[in-house]
N, C-alpha and C. Protein backbone atom coordinates (compact mmCIF):
# COMPACT_ATOMS: atom_id res chain seq x y z
N MET A 1 30.98 -13.40 -3.81
CA MET A 1 29.88 -13.64 -2.88
C MET A 1 28.57 -13.19 -3.52
N SER A 2 27.55 -14.01 -3.40
CA SER A 2 26.26 -13.70 -4.03
C SER A 2 25.55 -12.58 -3.27
N GLN A 3 24.61 -11.95 -3.97
CA GLN A 3 23.80 -10.90 -3.33
C GLN A 3 23.05 -11.45 -2.13
N GLU A 4 22.49 -12.65 -2.27
CA GLU A 4 21.74 -13.26 -1.18
C GLU A 4 22.64 -13.49 0.03
N GLN A 5 23.89 -13.92 -0.22
CA GLN A 5 24.81 -14.16 0.88
C GLN A 5 25.19 -12.88 1.60
N VAL A 6 25.36 -11.79 0.82
CA VAL A 6 25.70 -10.50 1.41
C VAL A 6 24.60 -10.06 2.38
N TYR A 7 23.34 -10.16 1.94
CA TYR A 7 22.24 -9.76 2.80
C TYR A 7 22.10 -10.69 4.00
N SER A 8 22.28 -11.98 3.76
CA SER A 8 22.17 -12.95 4.85
C SER A 8 23.24 -12.71 5.91
N ASP A 9 24.46 -12.47 5.47
CA ASP A 9 25.56 -12.24 6.41
C ASP A 9 25.34 -10.97 7.23
N ALA A 10 24.62 -10.02 6.64
CA ALA A 10 24.34 -8.76 7.34
C ALA A 10 23.15 -8.86 8.28
N GLY A 11 22.49 -10.02 8.27
CA GLY A 11 21.38 -10.23 9.18
C GLY A 11 20.04 -9.77 8.66
N PHE A 12 19.92 -9.54 7.35
CA PHE A 12 18.65 -9.14 6.77
C PHE A 12 17.83 -10.36 6.36
N GLY A 13 16.57 -10.11 6.00
CA GLY A 13 15.73 -11.15 5.44
C GLY A 13 15.12 -12.11 6.44
N GLN A 14 15.06 -11.71 7.72
CA GLN A 14 14.43 -12.58 8.71
C GLN A 14 12.91 -12.57 8.53
N SER A 15 12.25 -13.58 9.07
CA SER A 15 10.80 -13.68 8.94
C SER A 15 10.10 -12.72 9.90
N VAL A 16 8.99 -12.18 9.44
CA VAL A 16 8.19 -11.27 10.25
C VAL A 16 7.19 -12.08 11.07
N PRO A 17 7.08 -11.82 12.38
CA PRO A 17 6.06 -12.51 13.17
C PRO A 17 4.66 -12.07 12.72
N ARG A 18 3.73 -13.00 12.74
CA ARG A 18 2.35 -12.69 12.38
C ARG A 18 1.52 -12.69 13.64
N GLY A 19 0.79 -11.62 13.86
CA GLY A 19 -0.02 -11.51 15.05
C GLY A 19 -1.37 -12.18 14.89
N THR A 20 -2.34 -11.69 15.62
CA THR A 20 -3.68 -12.28 15.60
C THR A 20 -4.76 -11.27 15.19
N ARG A 21 -4.35 -10.03 14.97
CA ARG A 21 -5.31 -8.98 14.62
C ARG A 21 -4.75 -8.16 13.45
N PRO A 22 -4.87 -8.67 12.22
CA PRO A 22 -4.35 -7.93 11.07
C PRO A 22 -5.35 -6.92 10.53
N ALA A 23 -4.83 -5.99 9.75
CA ALA A 23 -5.65 -5.06 8.96
C ALA A 23 -5.05 -5.00 7.57
N ILE A 24 -5.88 -4.68 6.60
CA ILE A 24 -5.40 -4.49 5.24
C ILE A 24 -5.45 -3.00 4.92
N VAL A 25 -4.32 -2.47 4.48
CA VAL A 25 -4.24 -1.09 4.01
C VAL A 25 -4.06 -1.12 2.49
N VAL A 26 -5.03 -0.58 1.79
CA VAL A 26 -5.02 -0.57 0.33
C VAL A 26 -4.58 0.82 -0.12
N VAL A 27 -3.38 0.91 -0.64
CA VAL A 27 -2.76 2.20 -0.94
C VAL A 27 -3.09 2.66 -2.37
N ASP A 28 -3.80 3.74 -2.47
CA ASP A 28 -3.93 4.53 -3.70
C ASP A 28 -4.43 3.77 -4.92
N PHE A 29 -5.36 2.83 -4.72
CA PHE A 29 -6.04 2.27 -5.89
C PHE A 29 -7.19 3.21 -6.26
N SER A 30 -6.83 4.45 -6.55
CA SER A 30 -7.79 5.46 -7.01
C SER A 30 -7.70 5.55 -8.52
N TYR A 31 -8.72 6.17 -9.11
CA TYR A 31 -8.79 6.20 -10.57
C TYR A 31 -7.59 6.90 -11.20
N GLY A 32 -6.99 7.84 -10.49
CA GLY A 32 -5.81 8.50 -11.02
C GLY A 32 -4.63 7.57 -11.21
N PHE A 33 -4.66 6.43 -10.53
CA PHE A 33 -3.62 5.41 -10.67
C PHE A 33 -4.08 4.20 -11.47
N THR A 34 -5.38 3.96 -11.54
CA THR A 34 -5.88 2.71 -12.10
C THR A 34 -6.59 2.85 -13.45
N ASP A 35 -7.03 4.05 -13.80
CA ASP A 35 -7.76 4.26 -15.05
C ASP A 35 -6.79 4.83 -16.07
N THR A 36 -6.48 4.04 -17.09
CA THR A 36 -5.41 4.40 -18.02
C THR A 36 -5.75 5.56 -18.96
N GLN A 37 -6.93 6.14 -18.81
CA GLN A 37 -7.19 7.38 -19.55
C GLN A 37 -6.38 8.54 -18.97
N TYR A 38 -5.88 8.35 -17.74
CA TYR A 38 -5.07 9.37 -17.09
C TYR A 38 -3.59 9.03 -17.22
N PRO A 39 -2.72 10.01 -17.52
CA PRO A 39 -1.29 9.72 -17.72
C PRO A 39 -0.58 9.22 -16.47
N THR A 40 -1.15 9.45 -15.29
CA THR A 40 -0.53 8.99 -14.05
C THR A 40 -0.85 7.53 -13.75
N ALA A 41 -1.70 6.90 -14.57
CA ALA A 41 -2.23 5.57 -14.27
C ALA A 41 -1.54 4.47 -15.07
N ALA A 42 -1.81 3.23 -14.66
CA ALA A 42 -1.37 2.03 -15.38
C ALA A 42 -2.44 0.97 -15.18
N ASP A 43 -2.39 -0.08 -15.99
CA ASP A 43 -3.35 -1.18 -15.85
C ASP A 43 -3.03 -1.97 -14.58
N MET A 44 -3.91 -1.88 -13.61
CA MET A 44 -3.72 -2.55 -12.33
C MET A 44 -4.86 -3.51 -12.02
N SER A 45 -5.57 -3.94 -13.05
CA SER A 45 -6.78 -4.74 -12.86
C SER A 45 -6.49 -6.06 -12.16
N ALA A 46 -5.39 -6.72 -12.51
CA ALA A 46 -5.08 -8.01 -11.88
C ALA A 46 -4.76 -7.82 -10.40
N GLN A 47 -4.01 -6.78 -10.09
CA GLN A 47 -3.64 -6.52 -8.70
C GLN A 47 -4.86 -6.09 -7.87
N ILE A 48 -5.77 -5.35 -8.49
CA ILE A 48 -6.99 -4.96 -7.79
C ILE A 48 -7.84 -6.20 -7.49
N ALA A 49 -7.94 -7.11 -8.45
CA ALA A 49 -8.72 -8.33 -8.23
C ALA A 49 -8.12 -9.18 -7.12
N ALA A 50 -6.79 -9.31 -7.11
CA ALA A 50 -6.14 -10.09 -6.06
C ALA A 50 -6.34 -9.44 -4.69
N THR A 51 -6.26 -8.12 -4.65
CA THR A 51 -6.49 -7.40 -3.39
C THR A 51 -7.92 -7.58 -2.92
N ARG A 52 -8.87 -7.49 -3.85
CA ARG A 52 -10.27 -7.62 -3.46
C ARG A 52 -10.57 -8.99 -2.86
N SER A 53 -9.90 -10.01 -3.33
CA SER A 53 -10.11 -11.35 -2.76
C SER A 53 -9.75 -11.36 -1.28
N LEU A 54 -8.78 -10.54 -0.90
CA LEU A 54 -8.37 -10.46 0.51
C LEU A 54 -9.25 -9.51 1.31
N THR A 55 -9.60 -8.37 0.73
CA THR A 55 -10.42 -7.42 1.49
C THR A 55 -11.82 -7.97 1.74
N ASP A 56 -12.38 -8.69 0.77
CA ASP A 56 -13.69 -9.31 0.98
C ASP A 56 -13.62 -10.31 2.13
N LYS A 57 -12.56 -11.07 2.17
CA LYS A 57 -12.38 -12.07 3.23
C LYS A 57 -12.17 -11.38 4.58
N ALA A 58 -11.36 -10.33 4.59
CA ALA A 58 -11.09 -9.63 5.84
C ALA A 58 -12.36 -9.05 6.44
N ARG A 59 -13.18 -8.43 5.62
CA ARG A 59 -14.43 -7.87 6.12
C ARG A 59 -15.32 -8.94 6.73
N ALA A 60 -15.38 -10.09 6.05
CA ALA A 60 -16.21 -11.19 6.54
C ALA A 60 -15.73 -11.69 7.90
N LEU A 61 -14.45 -11.50 8.17
CA LEU A 61 -13.87 -11.91 9.45
C LEU A 61 -13.88 -10.79 10.48
N GLY A 62 -14.42 -9.65 10.12
CA GLY A 62 -14.48 -8.53 11.04
C GLY A 62 -13.17 -7.79 11.21
N LEU A 63 -12.28 -7.90 10.21
CA LEU A 63 -10.98 -7.25 10.28
C LEU A 63 -11.00 -5.92 9.53
N PRO A 64 -10.23 -4.95 9.98
CA PRO A 64 -10.25 -3.63 9.34
C PRO A 64 -9.70 -3.65 7.92
N VAL A 65 -10.36 -2.91 7.04
CA VAL A 65 -9.91 -2.66 5.68
C VAL A 65 -9.90 -1.15 5.49
N ILE A 66 -8.73 -0.60 5.20
CA ILE A 66 -8.55 0.85 5.13
C ILE A 66 -7.95 1.21 3.78
N TYR A 67 -8.53 2.21 3.13
CA TYR A 67 -8.05 2.67 1.82
C TYR A 67 -7.35 4.02 1.98
N THR A 68 -6.45 4.32 1.05
CA THR A 68 -5.83 5.63 1.03
C THR A 68 -5.94 6.22 -0.37
N THR A 69 -5.95 7.55 -0.41
CA THR A 69 -5.90 8.27 -1.68
C THR A 69 -5.07 9.52 -1.48
N ILE A 70 -4.47 9.99 -2.55
CA ILE A 70 -3.76 11.27 -2.55
C ILE A 70 -4.72 12.31 -3.12
N ALA A 71 -4.90 13.42 -2.41
CA ALA A 71 -5.78 14.49 -2.89
C ALA A 71 -5.25 15.83 -2.44
N TYR A 72 -5.09 16.74 -3.38
CA TYR A 72 -4.54 18.05 -3.10
C TYR A 72 -5.57 19.15 -3.29
N GLN A 73 -5.46 20.19 -2.49
CA GLN A 73 -6.19 21.42 -2.72
C GLN A 73 -5.40 22.25 -3.76
N PRO A 74 -6.10 23.10 -4.52
CA PRO A 74 -5.40 23.85 -5.58
C PRO A 74 -4.18 24.63 -5.08
N TRP A 75 -4.27 25.22 -3.89
CA TRP A 75 -3.15 26.03 -3.41
C TRP A 75 -1.91 25.20 -3.11
N GLU A 76 -2.07 23.89 -2.90
CA GLU A 76 -0.92 23.05 -2.58
C GLU A 76 -0.05 22.78 -3.80
N ARG A 77 -0.61 22.90 -4.98
CA ARG A 77 0.13 22.55 -6.18
C ARG A 77 1.40 23.39 -6.36
N ASP A 78 1.35 24.60 -5.89
CA ASP A 78 2.50 25.49 -6.07
C ASP A 78 3.42 25.55 -4.85
N SER A 79 3.06 24.85 -3.78
CA SER A 79 3.83 24.98 -2.55
C SER A 79 4.52 23.72 -2.08
N LEU A 80 4.07 22.54 -2.53
CA LEU A 80 4.65 21.29 -2.03
C LEU A 80 5.85 20.85 -2.88
N PRO A 81 6.99 20.62 -2.25
CA PRO A 81 8.18 20.22 -3.01
C PRO A 81 7.99 18.96 -3.84
N TRP A 82 7.21 17.98 -3.31
CA TRP A 82 7.03 16.72 -4.05
C TRP A 82 6.40 16.97 -5.41
N LEU A 83 5.51 17.96 -5.49
CA LEU A 83 4.83 18.23 -6.75
C LEU A 83 5.71 18.97 -7.75
N LYS A 84 6.84 19.45 -7.29
CA LYS A 84 7.82 20.00 -8.22
C LYS A 84 8.64 18.87 -8.84
N LYS A 85 8.90 17.83 -8.05
CA LYS A 85 9.65 16.67 -8.55
C LYS A 85 8.75 15.74 -9.35
N ALA A 86 7.56 15.47 -8.82
CA ALA A 86 6.60 14.56 -9.48
C ALA A 86 5.38 15.37 -9.89
N SER A 87 5.54 16.20 -10.91
CA SER A 87 4.52 17.18 -11.25
C SER A 87 3.22 16.55 -11.71
N GLY A 88 3.25 15.31 -12.20
CA GLY A 88 2.02 14.65 -12.63
C GLY A 88 1.04 14.44 -11.50
N MET A 89 1.56 14.36 -10.26
CA MET A 89 0.69 14.15 -9.11
C MET A 89 -0.19 15.37 -8.82
N ALA A 90 0.16 16.52 -9.39
CA ALA A 90 -0.63 17.73 -9.16
C ALA A 90 -2.03 17.62 -9.75
N ALA A 91 -2.24 16.65 -10.63
CA ALA A 91 -3.57 16.45 -11.21
C ALA A 91 -4.54 15.83 -10.22
N LEU A 92 -4.04 15.30 -9.11
CA LEU A 92 -4.88 14.60 -8.13
C LEU A 92 -5.56 15.61 -7.21
N LEU A 93 -6.50 16.33 -7.75
CA LEU A 93 -7.16 17.40 -7.01
C LEU A 93 -8.35 16.87 -6.22
N ALA A 94 -8.49 17.37 -5.01
CA ALA A 94 -9.63 17.00 -4.18
C ALA A 94 -10.93 17.30 -4.92
N GLY A 95 -11.86 16.36 -4.86
CA GLY A 95 -13.14 16.52 -5.53
C GLY A 95 -13.19 15.99 -6.94
N SER A 96 -12.04 15.65 -7.51
CA SER A 96 -12.01 15.13 -8.87
C SER A 96 -12.15 13.61 -8.87
N ARG A 97 -12.50 13.05 -10.02
CA ARG A 97 -12.64 11.60 -10.14
C ARG A 97 -11.32 10.89 -9.88
N LEU A 98 -10.22 11.54 -10.19
CA LEU A 98 -8.92 10.89 -10.06
C LEU A 98 -8.62 10.44 -8.65
N VAL A 99 -9.19 11.10 -7.64
CA VAL A 99 -8.88 10.75 -6.25
C VAL A 99 -9.90 9.80 -5.64
N GLU A 100 -10.92 9.44 -6.39
CA GLU A 100 -11.91 8.49 -5.90
C GLU A 100 -11.34 7.07 -5.95
N ILE A 101 -11.65 6.27 -4.93
CA ILE A 101 -11.20 4.87 -4.92
C ILE A 101 -11.93 4.12 -6.04
N ASP A 102 -11.18 3.36 -6.81
CA ASP A 102 -11.74 2.58 -7.92
C ASP A 102 -12.81 1.62 -7.38
N ALA A 103 -14.00 1.68 -7.96
CA ALA A 103 -15.10 0.82 -7.50
C ALA A 103 -14.78 -0.65 -7.65
N ALA A 104 -13.86 -1.00 -8.56
CA ALA A 104 -13.48 -2.40 -8.76
C ALA A 104 -12.81 -3.00 -7.53
N THR A 105 -12.34 -2.15 -6.61
CA THR A 105 -11.73 -2.66 -5.38
C THR A 105 -12.76 -3.27 -4.44
N GLY A 106 -14.04 -2.96 -4.67
CA GLY A 106 -15.07 -3.46 -3.77
C GLY A 106 -15.18 -2.67 -2.48
N ILE A 107 -14.68 -1.44 -2.47
CA ILE A 107 -14.75 -0.61 -1.26
C ILE A 107 -16.20 -0.49 -0.80
N GLN A 108 -16.37 -0.51 0.52
CA GLN A 108 -17.69 -0.43 1.13
C GLN A 108 -17.86 0.90 1.88
N PRO A 109 -19.09 1.36 2.05
CA PRO A 109 -19.32 2.66 2.70
C PRO A 109 -18.69 2.78 4.09
N ALA A 110 -18.57 1.67 4.80
CA ALA A 110 -18.02 1.73 6.16
C ALA A 110 -16.49 1.71 6.18
N ASP A 111 -15.85 1.50 5.05
CA ASP A 111 -14.39 1.43 5.02
C ASP A 111 -13.78 2.82 5.14
N PRO A 112 -12.86 3.03 6.07
CA PRO A 112 -12.20 4.34 6.17
C PRO A 112 -11.37 4.63 4.92
N VAL A 113 -11.32 5.91 4.55
CA VAL A 113 -10.46 6.37 3.47
C VAL A 113 -9.55 7.45 4.04
N ILE A 114 -8.25 7.17 4.06
CA ILE A 114 -7.26 8.11 4.54
C ILE A 114 -6.81 9.00 3.38
N VAL A 115 -6.94 10.31 3.54
CA VAL A 115 -6.48 11.25 2.52
C VAL A 115 -5.06 11.70 2.88
N LYS A 116 -4.14 11.48 1.97
CA LYS A 116 -2.75 11.82 2.25
C LYS A 116 -2.23 12.82 1.22
N HIS A 117 -1.10 13.44 1.57
CA HIS A 117 -0.53 14.49 0.73
C HIS A 117 0.91 14.16 0.32
N GLY A 118 1.31 12.93 0.60
CA GLY A 118 2.64 12.47 0.23
C GLY A 118 2.62 10.98 0.00
N ALA A 119 3.79 10.38 -0.02
CA ALA A 119 3.87 8.97 -0.37
C ALA A 119 3.36 8.05 0.74
N SER A 120 3.77 8.29 1.97
CA SER A 120 3.41 7.40 3.07
C SER A 120 1.98 7.63 3.54
N ALA A 121 1.28 6.53 3.79
CA ALA A 121 -0.07 6.62 4.34
C ALA A 121 -0.07 7.02 5.81
N PHE A 122 1.10 7.03 6.45
CA PHE A 122 1.22 7.39 7.85
C PHE A 122 1.57 8.86 8.06
N HIS A 123 2.33 9.43 7.16
CA HIS A 123 2.84 10.78 7.36
C HIS A 123 1.69 11.80 7.31
N GLY A 124 1.52 12.51 8.43
CA GLY A 124 0.52 13.56 8.48
C GLY A 124 -0.92 13.08 8.51
N THR A 125 -1.14 11.80 8.82
CA THR A 125 -2.49 11.24 8.88
C THR A 125 -2.72 10.58 10.24
N ASN A 126 -3.94 10.12 10.46
CA ASN A 126 -4.27 9.44 11.72
C ASN A 126 -4.28 7.92 11.57
N LEU A 127 -3.58 7.40 10.53
CA LEU A 127 -3.62 5.96 10.27
C LEU A 127 -3.07 5.16 11.44
N ALA A 128 -1.94 5.56 12.02
CA ALA A 128 -1.36 4.81 13.13
C ALA A 128 -2.34 4.74 14.30
N GLY A 129 -2.99 5.85 14.60
CA GLY A 129 -3.97 5.86 15.68
C GLY A 129 -5.17 5.00 15.38
N LEU A 130 -5.60 5.01 14.13
CA LEU A 130 -6.73 4.18 13.72
C LEU A 130 -6.41 2.70 13.88
N LEU A 131 -5.22 2.31 13.47
CA LEU A 131 -4.81 0.91 13.60
C LEU A 131 -4.64 0.51 15.07
N THR A 132 -4.00 1.37 15.84
CA THR A 132 -3.81 1.07 17.25
C THR A 132 -5.14 0.98 17.98
N GLY A 133 -6.05 1.88 17.66
CA GLY A 133 -7.37 1.85 18.28
C GLY A 133 -8.16 0.60 17.97
N ALA A 134 -7.85 -0.02 16.82
CA ALA A 134 -8.50 -1.27 16.43
C ALA A 134 -7.72 -2.50 16.89
N SER A 135 -6.70 -2.29 17.74
CA SER A 135 -5.87 -3.37 18.30
C SER A 135 -5.15 -4.17 17.23
N VAL A 136 -4.79 -3.52 16.13
CA VAL A 136 -4.08 -4.19 15.03
C VAL A 136 -2.63 -4.41 15.41
N ASP A 137 -2.11 -5.61 15.12
CA ASP A 137 -0.70 -5.89 15.36
C ASP A 137 0.07 -6.21 14.08
N THR A 138 -0.64 -6.48 12.98
CA THR A 138 0.00 -6.83 11.71
C THR A 138 -0.72 -6.10 10.59
N VAL A 139 0.06 -5.43 9.74
CA VAL A 139 -0.52 -4.67 8.64
C VAL A 139 -0.17 -5.34 7.31
N ILE A 140 -1.19 -5.61 6.52
CA ILE A 140 -1.03 -6.16 5.17
C ILE A 140 -1.14 -4.97 4.22
N VAL A 141 -0.06 -4.66 3.52
CA VAL A 141 -0.05 -3.49 2.64
C VAL A 141 -0.15 -3.93 1.19
N THR A 142 -1.15 -3.39 0.49
CA THR A 142 -1.35 -3.65 -0.93
C THR A 142 -1.46 -2.30 -1.65
N GLY A 143 -1.54 -2.32 -2.98
CA GLY A 143 -1.85 -1.10 -3.69
C GLY A 143 -0.77 -0.63 -4.64
N ALA A 144 -0.71 0.71 -4.81
CA ALA A 144 0.15 1.32 -5.82
C ALA A 144 0.79 2.60 -5.26
N THR A 145 1.97 2.92 -5.76
CA THR A 145 2.80 2.05 -6.56
C THR A 145 3.81 1.36 -5.64
N THR A 146 4.27 0.20 -6.08
CA THR A 146 5.18 -0.58 -5.24
C THR A 146 6.41 0.21 -4.83
N SER A 147 7.00 0.91 -5.80
CA SER A 147 8.25 1.62 -5.54
C SER A 147 8.06 2.97 -4.89
N GLY A 148 6.81 3.43 -4.79
CA GLY A 148 6.54 4.74 -4.23
C GLY A 148 5.74 4.67 -2.95
N CYS A 149 4.43 4.79 -3.08
CA CYS A 149 3.58 4.92 -1.89
C CYS A 149 3.46 3.62 -1.10
N VAL A 150 3.54 2.47 -1.76
CA VAL A 150 3.53 1.21 -1.02
C VAL A 150 4.78 1.09 -0.18
N ARG A 151 5.91 1.31 -0.79
CA ARG A 151 7.17 1.21 -0.03
C ARG A 151 7.21 2.20 1.13
N ALA A 152 6.84 3.45 0.88
CA ALA A 152 6.86 4.46 1.94
C ALA A 152 5.93 4.07 3.08
N THR A 153 4.78 3.51 2.75
CA THR A 153 3.83 3.08 3.77
C THR A 153 4.38 1.90 4.56
N VAL A 154 5.03 0.97 3.88
CA VAL A 154 5.62 -0.19 4.55
C VAL A 154 6.69 0.26 5.55
N VAL A 155 7.58 1.14 5.12
CA VAL A 155 8.65 1.61 6.00
C VAL A 155 8.07 2.30 7.23
N ASP A 156 7.08 3.17 7.02
CA ASP A 156 6.50 3.88 8.16
C ASP A 156 5.66 2.95 9.03
N ALA A 157 5.07 1.91 8.47
CA ALA A 157 4.33 0.95 9.28
C ALA A 157 5.26 0.25 10.26
N VAL A 158 6.42 -0.17 9.78
CA VAL A 158 7.40 -0.81 10.66
C VAL A 158 7.85 0.17 11.73
N GLN A 159 8.12 1.40 11.33
CA GLN A 159 8.59 2.41 12.28
C GLN A 159 7.51 2.82 13.27
N SER A 160 6.25 2.50 12.94
CA SER A 160 5.14 2.78 13.85
C SER A 160 4.83 1.59 14.75
N GLY A 161 5.61 0.52 14.63
CA GLY A 161 5.49 -0.60 15.55
C GLY A 161 4.65 -1.77 15.08
N PHE A 162 4.36 -1.84 13.77
CA PHE A 162 3.54 -2.93 13.26
C PHE A 162 4.40 -3.94 12.49
N ASN A 163 4.03 -5.22 12.59
CA ASN A 163 4.57 -6.22 11.69
C ASN A 163 3.90 -6.02 10.34
N VAL A 164 4.65 -6.26 9.25
CA VAL A 164 4.14 -5.92 7.92
C VAL A 164 4.29 -7.08 6.96
N LEU A 165 3.22 -7.34 6.21
CA LEU A 165 3.20 -8.34 5.14
C LEU A 165 2.83 -7.64 3.84
N VAL A 166 3.47 -8.04 2.75
CA VAL A 166 3.22 -7.44 1.44
C VAL A 166 2.96 -8.56 0.43
N PRO A 167 1.70 -8.77 0.02
CA PRO A 167 1.43 -9.74 -1.04
C PRO A 167 1.79 -9.16 -2.40
N ARG A 168 2.79 -9.74 -3.04
CA ARG A 168 3.36 -9.14 -4.25
C ARG A 168 2.35 -9.03 -5.38
N ASP A 169 1.42 -9.97 -5.47
CA ASP A 169 0.45 -9.94 -6.56
C ASP A 169 -0.68 -8.95 -6.29
N CYS A 170 -0.63 -8.27 -5.15
CA CYS A 170 -1.59 -7.22 -4.82
C CYS A 170 -0.98 -5.84 -4.92
N CYS A 171 0.24 -5.75 -5.44
CA CYS A 171 0.94 -4.47 -5.58
C CYS A 171 1.25 -4.21 -7.05
N ALA A 172 1.06 -2.97 -7.46
CA ALA A 172 1.24 -2.61 -8.87
C ALA A 172 2.17 -1.41 -9.00
N ASP A 173 2.83 -1.34 -10.16
CA ASP A 173 3.72 -0.22 -10.45
C ASP A 173 3.63 0.10 -11.94
N ARG A 174 4.27 1.18 -12.33
CA ARG A 174 4.23 1.59 -13.73
C ARG A 174 5.28 0.87 -14.57
N ALA A 175 6.25 0.26 -13.92
CA ALA A 175 7.32 -0.45 -14.62
C ALA A 175 7.76 -1.64 -13.79
N GLU A 176 8.23 -2.69 -14.45
CA GLU A 176 8.56 -3.93 -13.76
C GLU A 176 9.83 -3.83 -12.93
N ALA A 177 10.85 -3.13 -13.45
CA ALA A 177 12.14 -3.08 -12.76
C ALA A 177 12.03 -2.46 -11.37
N PRO A 178 11.44 -1.27 -11.21
CA PRO A 178 11.31 -0.73 -9.85
C PRO A 178 10.38 -1.56 -8.97
N HIS A 179 9.37 -2.17 -9.58
CA HIS A 179 8.46 -3.05 -8.83
C HIS A 179 9.24 -4.19 -8.18
N GLU A 180 10.02 -4.90 -8.97
CA GLU A 180 10.76 -6.05 -8.46
C GLU A 180 11.87 -5.63 -7.50
N ALA A 181 12.59 -4.56 -7.82
CA ALA A 181 13.68 -4.12 -6.96
C ALA A 181 13.17 -3.73 -5.58
N ASN A 182 12.04 -3.06 -5.53
CA ASN A 182 11.52 -2.63 -4.24
C ASN A 182 10.89 -3.76 -3.46
N LEU A 183 10.27 -4.72 -4.14
CA LEU A 183 9.79 -5.91 -3.44
C LEU A 183 10.96 -6.65 -2.78
N TYR A 184 12.05 -6.77 -3.52
CA TYR A 184 13.23 -7.45 -2.98
C TYR A 184 13.75 -6.73 -1.75
N ASP A 185 13.87 -5.41 -1.85
CA ASP A 185 14.43 -4.64 -0.74
C ASP A 185 13.51 -4.64 0.47
N MET A 186 12.21 -4.51 0.25
CA MET A 186 11.26 -4.57 1.37
C MET A 186 11.33 -5.93 2.06
N ASN A 187 11.48 -6.99 1.28
CA ASN A 187 11.54 -8.33 1.86
C ASN A 187 12.79 -8.53 2.70
N GLN A 188 13.85 -7.85 2.35
CA GLN A 188 15.09 -7.96 3.10
C GLN A 188 15.08 -7.14 4.39
N LYS A 189 14.37 -6.00 4.39
CA LYS A 189 14.55 -5.04 5.48
C LYS A 189 13.31 -4.73 6.30
N TYR A 190 12.12 -4.80 5.71
CA TYR A 190 10.96 -4.23 6.38
C TYR A 190 9.75 -5.14 6.52
N ALA A 191 9.59 -6.09 5.63
CA ALA A 191 8.34 -6.86 5.56
C ALA A 191 8.60 -8.25 5.04
N ASP A 192 7.63 -9.13 5.21
CA ASP A 192 7.64 -10.39 4.48
C ASP A 192 6.86 -10.20 3.20
N VAL A 193 7.51 -10.38 2.06
CA VAL A 193 6.83 -10.31 0.77
C VAL A 193 6.34 -11.70 0.44
N THR A 194 5.04 -11.83 0.29
CA THR A 194 4.41 -13.12 0.07
C THR A 194 3.41 -12.97 -1.07
N ASP A 195 2.30 -13.70 -1.04
CA ASP A 195 1.29 -13.53 -2.09
C ASP A 195 -0.11 -13.66 -1.50
N ALA A 196 -1.11 -13.37 -2.31
CA ALA A 196 -2.49 -13.34 -1.84
C ALA A 196 -2.95 -14.71 -1.33
N ALA A 197 -2.51 -15.77 -1.98
CA ALA A 197 -2.93 -17.11 -1.56
C ALA A 197 -2.45 -17.41 -0.15
N ASP A 198 -1.20 -17.07 0.15
CA ASP A 198 -0.66 -17.29 1.49
C ASP A 198 -1.41 -16.46 2.52
N ILE A 199 -1.67 -15.20 2.21
CA ILE A 199 -2.39 -14.34 3.14
C ILE A 199 -3.80 -14.88 3.38
N ALA A 200 -4.45 -15.37 2.33
CA ALA A 200 -5.81 -15.89 2.47
C ALA A 200 -5.85 -17.08 3.42
N VAL A 201 -4.89 -17.98 3.29
CA VAL A 201 -4.82 -19.14 4.19
C VAL A 201 -4.61 -18.69 5.62
N TRP A 202 -3.74 -17.71 5.81
CA TRP A 202 -3.48 -17.20 7.17
C TRP A 202 -4.74 -16.55 7.75
N LEU A 203 -5.42 -15.74 6.95
CA LEU A 203 -6.63 -15.09 7.45
C LEU A 203 -7.68 -16.14 7.85
N ASP A 204 -7.82 -17.19 7.05
CA ASP A 204 -8.77 -18.25 7.39
C ASP A 204 -8.41 -18.93 8.70
N SER A 205 -7.12 -19.01 8.97
CA SER A 205 -6.67 -19.68 10.21
C SER A 205 -7.03 -18.85 11.44
N LEU A 206 -7.32 -17.58 11.26
CA LEU A 206 -7.66 -16.69 12.37
C LEU A 206 -9.15 -16.71 12.69
N ALA A 207 -9.93 -17.31 11.81
CA ALA A 207 -11.38 -17.29 11.98
C ALA A 207 -11.79 -18.03 13.25
């Protein structure tokens, strides 16, 4: 039996309903992830450009665009379990350039920036309340990394009651294998994995 058949027989891979009030959450396109002078980063220029094509459109339609960054205080470096497992993340100190959103994303002064201390953009933040307050019913998740913070955000978005879309060409990772494996798994269980062109057409249909 094929892998696709196994998932289909188990009832996975159904289509996600699309609402009428989407928001775009751009996960961790900060310099610590996007500027390759830092060891925690990778070249994400293509994914940033694809994401920007959507965020520019969303703003023009009056839809929320929200960014996230990971930023730690010095005292957290020795106390958080995640930083013992992923010690490179300890370089993401509050106030440093590494935690600033990459200007190539086209971030605007009015765009909210959620500061998080773990993988999910929902855990320990006010993101769910921000989305609910804006009457959002569908969350488009982009950013980095696909296998880490994007996936964690997608799972928590579903668990927070939102329909979720993931444009694959707007998500970046440090390696191809975890990128593809997690896109596949998210598409089966939590979100519709699509692309920027499809999302753009849908956003235009809402105008």
